[in-house]
Coordinates of C-alpha atoms in Angstrom, one line a residue:
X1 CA 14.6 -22.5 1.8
X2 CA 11.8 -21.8 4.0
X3 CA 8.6 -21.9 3.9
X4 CA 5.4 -20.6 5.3
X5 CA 2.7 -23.0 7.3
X6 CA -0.6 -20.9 7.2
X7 CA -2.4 -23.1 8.9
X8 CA -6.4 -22.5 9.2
X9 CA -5.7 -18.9 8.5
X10 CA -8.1 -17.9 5.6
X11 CA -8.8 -14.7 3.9
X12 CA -12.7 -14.6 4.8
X13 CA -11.5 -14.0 8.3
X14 CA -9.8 -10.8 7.6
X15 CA -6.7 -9.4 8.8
X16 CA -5.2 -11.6 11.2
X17 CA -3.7 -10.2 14.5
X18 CA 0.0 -10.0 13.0
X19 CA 0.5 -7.3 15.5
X20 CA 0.1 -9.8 18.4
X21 CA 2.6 -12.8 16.7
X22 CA 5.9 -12.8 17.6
X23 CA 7.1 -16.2 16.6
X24 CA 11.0 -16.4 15.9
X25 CA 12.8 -15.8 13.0
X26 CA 12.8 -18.6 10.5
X27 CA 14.8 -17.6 7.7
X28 CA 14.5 -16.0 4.1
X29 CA 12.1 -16.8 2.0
X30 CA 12.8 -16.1 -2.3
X31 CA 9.8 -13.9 -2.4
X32 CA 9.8 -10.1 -4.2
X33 CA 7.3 -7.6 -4.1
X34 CA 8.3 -5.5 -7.0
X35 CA 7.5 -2.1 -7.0
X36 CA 4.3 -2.5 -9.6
X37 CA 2.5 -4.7 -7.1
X38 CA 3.8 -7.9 -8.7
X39 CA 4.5 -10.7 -5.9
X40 CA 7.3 -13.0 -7.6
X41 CA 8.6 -16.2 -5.7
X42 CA 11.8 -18.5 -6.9
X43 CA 11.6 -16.0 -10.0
X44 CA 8.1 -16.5 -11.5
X45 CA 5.2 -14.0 -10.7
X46 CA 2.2 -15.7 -8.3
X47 CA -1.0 -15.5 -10.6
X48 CA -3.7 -16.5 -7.7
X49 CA -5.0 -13.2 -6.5
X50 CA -6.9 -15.5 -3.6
X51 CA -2.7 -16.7 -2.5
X52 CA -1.4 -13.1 -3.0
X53 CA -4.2 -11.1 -1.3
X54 CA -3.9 -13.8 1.9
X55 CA -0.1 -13.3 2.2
X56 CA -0.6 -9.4 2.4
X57 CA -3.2 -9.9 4.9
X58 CA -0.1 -11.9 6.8
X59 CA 3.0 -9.4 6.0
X60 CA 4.1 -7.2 9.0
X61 CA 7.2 -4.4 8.7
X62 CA 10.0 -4.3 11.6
X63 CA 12.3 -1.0 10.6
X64 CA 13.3 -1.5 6.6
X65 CA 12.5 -5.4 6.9
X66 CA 9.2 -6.9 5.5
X67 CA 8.2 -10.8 6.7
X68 CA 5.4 -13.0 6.2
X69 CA 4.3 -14.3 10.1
X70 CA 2.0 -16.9 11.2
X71 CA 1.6 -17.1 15.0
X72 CA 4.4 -19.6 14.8
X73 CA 6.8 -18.6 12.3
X74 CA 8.5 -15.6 10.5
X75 CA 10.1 -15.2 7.1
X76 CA 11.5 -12.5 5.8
X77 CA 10.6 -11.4 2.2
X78 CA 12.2 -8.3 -0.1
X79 CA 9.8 -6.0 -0.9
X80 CA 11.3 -3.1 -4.2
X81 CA 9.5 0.0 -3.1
X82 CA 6.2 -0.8 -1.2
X83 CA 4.4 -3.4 -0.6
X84 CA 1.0 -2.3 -1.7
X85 CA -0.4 -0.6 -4.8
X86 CA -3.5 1.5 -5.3
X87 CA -5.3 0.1 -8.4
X88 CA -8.2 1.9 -8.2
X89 CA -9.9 5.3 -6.5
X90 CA -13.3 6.5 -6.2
X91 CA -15.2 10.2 -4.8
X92 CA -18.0 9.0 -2.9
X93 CA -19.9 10.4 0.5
X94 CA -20.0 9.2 3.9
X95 CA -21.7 8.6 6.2
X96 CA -21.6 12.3 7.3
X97 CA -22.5 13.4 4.1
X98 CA -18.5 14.5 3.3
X99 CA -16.6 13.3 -0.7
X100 CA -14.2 10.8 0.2
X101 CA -11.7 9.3 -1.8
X102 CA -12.4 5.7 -1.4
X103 CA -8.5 3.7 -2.4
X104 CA -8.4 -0.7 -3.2
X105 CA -5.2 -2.1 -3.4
X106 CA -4.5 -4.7 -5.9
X107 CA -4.8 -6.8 -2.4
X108 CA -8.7 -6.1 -1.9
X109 CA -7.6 -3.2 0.7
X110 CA -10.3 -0.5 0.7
X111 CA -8.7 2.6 2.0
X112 CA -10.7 6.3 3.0
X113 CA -8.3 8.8 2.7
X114 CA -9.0 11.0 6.3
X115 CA -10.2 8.5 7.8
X116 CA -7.9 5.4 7.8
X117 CA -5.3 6.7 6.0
X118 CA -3.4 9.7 4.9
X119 CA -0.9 10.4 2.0
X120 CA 2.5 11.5 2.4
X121 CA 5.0 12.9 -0.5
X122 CA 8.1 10.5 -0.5
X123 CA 10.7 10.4 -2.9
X124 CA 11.2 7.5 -5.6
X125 CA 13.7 7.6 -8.8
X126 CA 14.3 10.8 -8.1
X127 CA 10.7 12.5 -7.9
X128 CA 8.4 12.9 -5.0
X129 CA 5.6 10.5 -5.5
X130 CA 2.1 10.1 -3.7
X131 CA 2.1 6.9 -1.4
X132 CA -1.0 5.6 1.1
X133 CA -0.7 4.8 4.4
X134 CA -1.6 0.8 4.7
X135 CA -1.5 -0.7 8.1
X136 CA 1.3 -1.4 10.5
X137 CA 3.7 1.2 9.2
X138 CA 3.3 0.1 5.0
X139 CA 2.6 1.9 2.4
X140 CA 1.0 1.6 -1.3
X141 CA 1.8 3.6 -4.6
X142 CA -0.5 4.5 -7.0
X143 CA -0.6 2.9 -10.2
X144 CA 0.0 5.3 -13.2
X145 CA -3.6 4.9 -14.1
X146 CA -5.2 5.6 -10.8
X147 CA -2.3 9.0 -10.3
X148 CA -3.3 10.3 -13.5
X149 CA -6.7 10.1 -12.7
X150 CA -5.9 12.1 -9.1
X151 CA -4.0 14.5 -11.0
X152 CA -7.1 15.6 -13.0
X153 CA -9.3 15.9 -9.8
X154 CA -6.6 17.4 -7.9
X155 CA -7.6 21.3 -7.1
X156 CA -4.2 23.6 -8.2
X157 CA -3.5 25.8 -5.2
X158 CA -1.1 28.6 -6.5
X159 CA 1.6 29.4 -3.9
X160 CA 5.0 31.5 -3.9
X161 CA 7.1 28.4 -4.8
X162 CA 5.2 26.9 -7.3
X163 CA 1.7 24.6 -7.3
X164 CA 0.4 22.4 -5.0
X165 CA -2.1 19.4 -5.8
X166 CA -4.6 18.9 -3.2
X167 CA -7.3 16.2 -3.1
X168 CA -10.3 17.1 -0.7
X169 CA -11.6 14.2 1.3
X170 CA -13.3 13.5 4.8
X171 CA -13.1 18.0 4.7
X172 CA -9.3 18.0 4.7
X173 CA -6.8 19.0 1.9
X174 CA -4.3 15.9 1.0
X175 CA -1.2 16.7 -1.1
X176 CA -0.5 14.7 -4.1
X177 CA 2.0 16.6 -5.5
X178 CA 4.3 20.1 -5.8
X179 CA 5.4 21.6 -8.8
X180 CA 7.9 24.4 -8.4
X181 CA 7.9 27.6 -10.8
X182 CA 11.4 27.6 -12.9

């Protein structure tokens, strides 16, 4: 079973440059993202925020794959739904004097919806659900919390088929959810 070598990487230096790695394959590693943001390896969930938020900062996404690089090796990992989850979401202004919907990730991730990242309407268990763009092609969900919370702000724009939610942020409407008429 493989594991991963991190080397001097550390998490005070940010997000590495995963996009500029390409060290060979070296195997699978027993680790599962499950789709509440839990990181479980060999079966037991990993309690040290500091250990899980340092081996988002070194997953990368390759089609449906996920994997954990350094600049000299790559494992691949399973990942339920997403790899990220939005625990928490603010309205504050910016520097141009817009609301923004500030987004953190259970990873430390801070997120401003119109300006680094956008939300797209994807199916999961049979609804469409909100998810965040991350970095590198990944995603987050929301926790239930945090989407109930969105659902309250969200402005209802009546249309022919039913009810949008929009959020405003960064002066651009964001779609958290339909709701047709029956």
């Amino acid at each position: 079973m493989p594991s991963i070598n991190l080397g001097p990487i550390t998490l005070e230096e940010g997000y590495p440059p995963v996009d500029r790695w390409h060290p060979d394959f070296c195997g699978d590693m027993d680790l599962l993202i499950k789709a509440n943001g839990e990181w479980i390896h060999e079966g037991s969930a990993i309690k040290r925020e500091k250990m899980v938020t340092l081996f988002s900062r070194i997953l990368w996404r390759e089609g449906n794959e996920y994997f954990l690089v350094t600049p000299a090796e790559k494992v691949r990992i399973q990942v339920e739904d997403v790899p990220f989850q939005i625990v928490r979401a603010e309205l504050i202004p910016n520097s141009a004097g817009e609301s923004v919907w500030r987004f953190y990730t259970k990873t430390n991730d801070v997120l401003t919806l119109g300006e680094d990242c956008h939300i797209e309407l994807r199916p999961f268990q049979g609804d469409w659900m909100p998810y965040v763009s991350v970095r590198h092609g990944m995603w987050a969900n929301f926790h239930r919390n945090v989407y109930y919370q969105l659902i309250e702000e969200a402005e209802q724009i009546e249309q022919a088929q039913g009810i949008t939610l929009q959020l405003k942020s960064a002066g651009q409407p964001h779609t958290i959810g339909t709701f047709h008429e029956i």
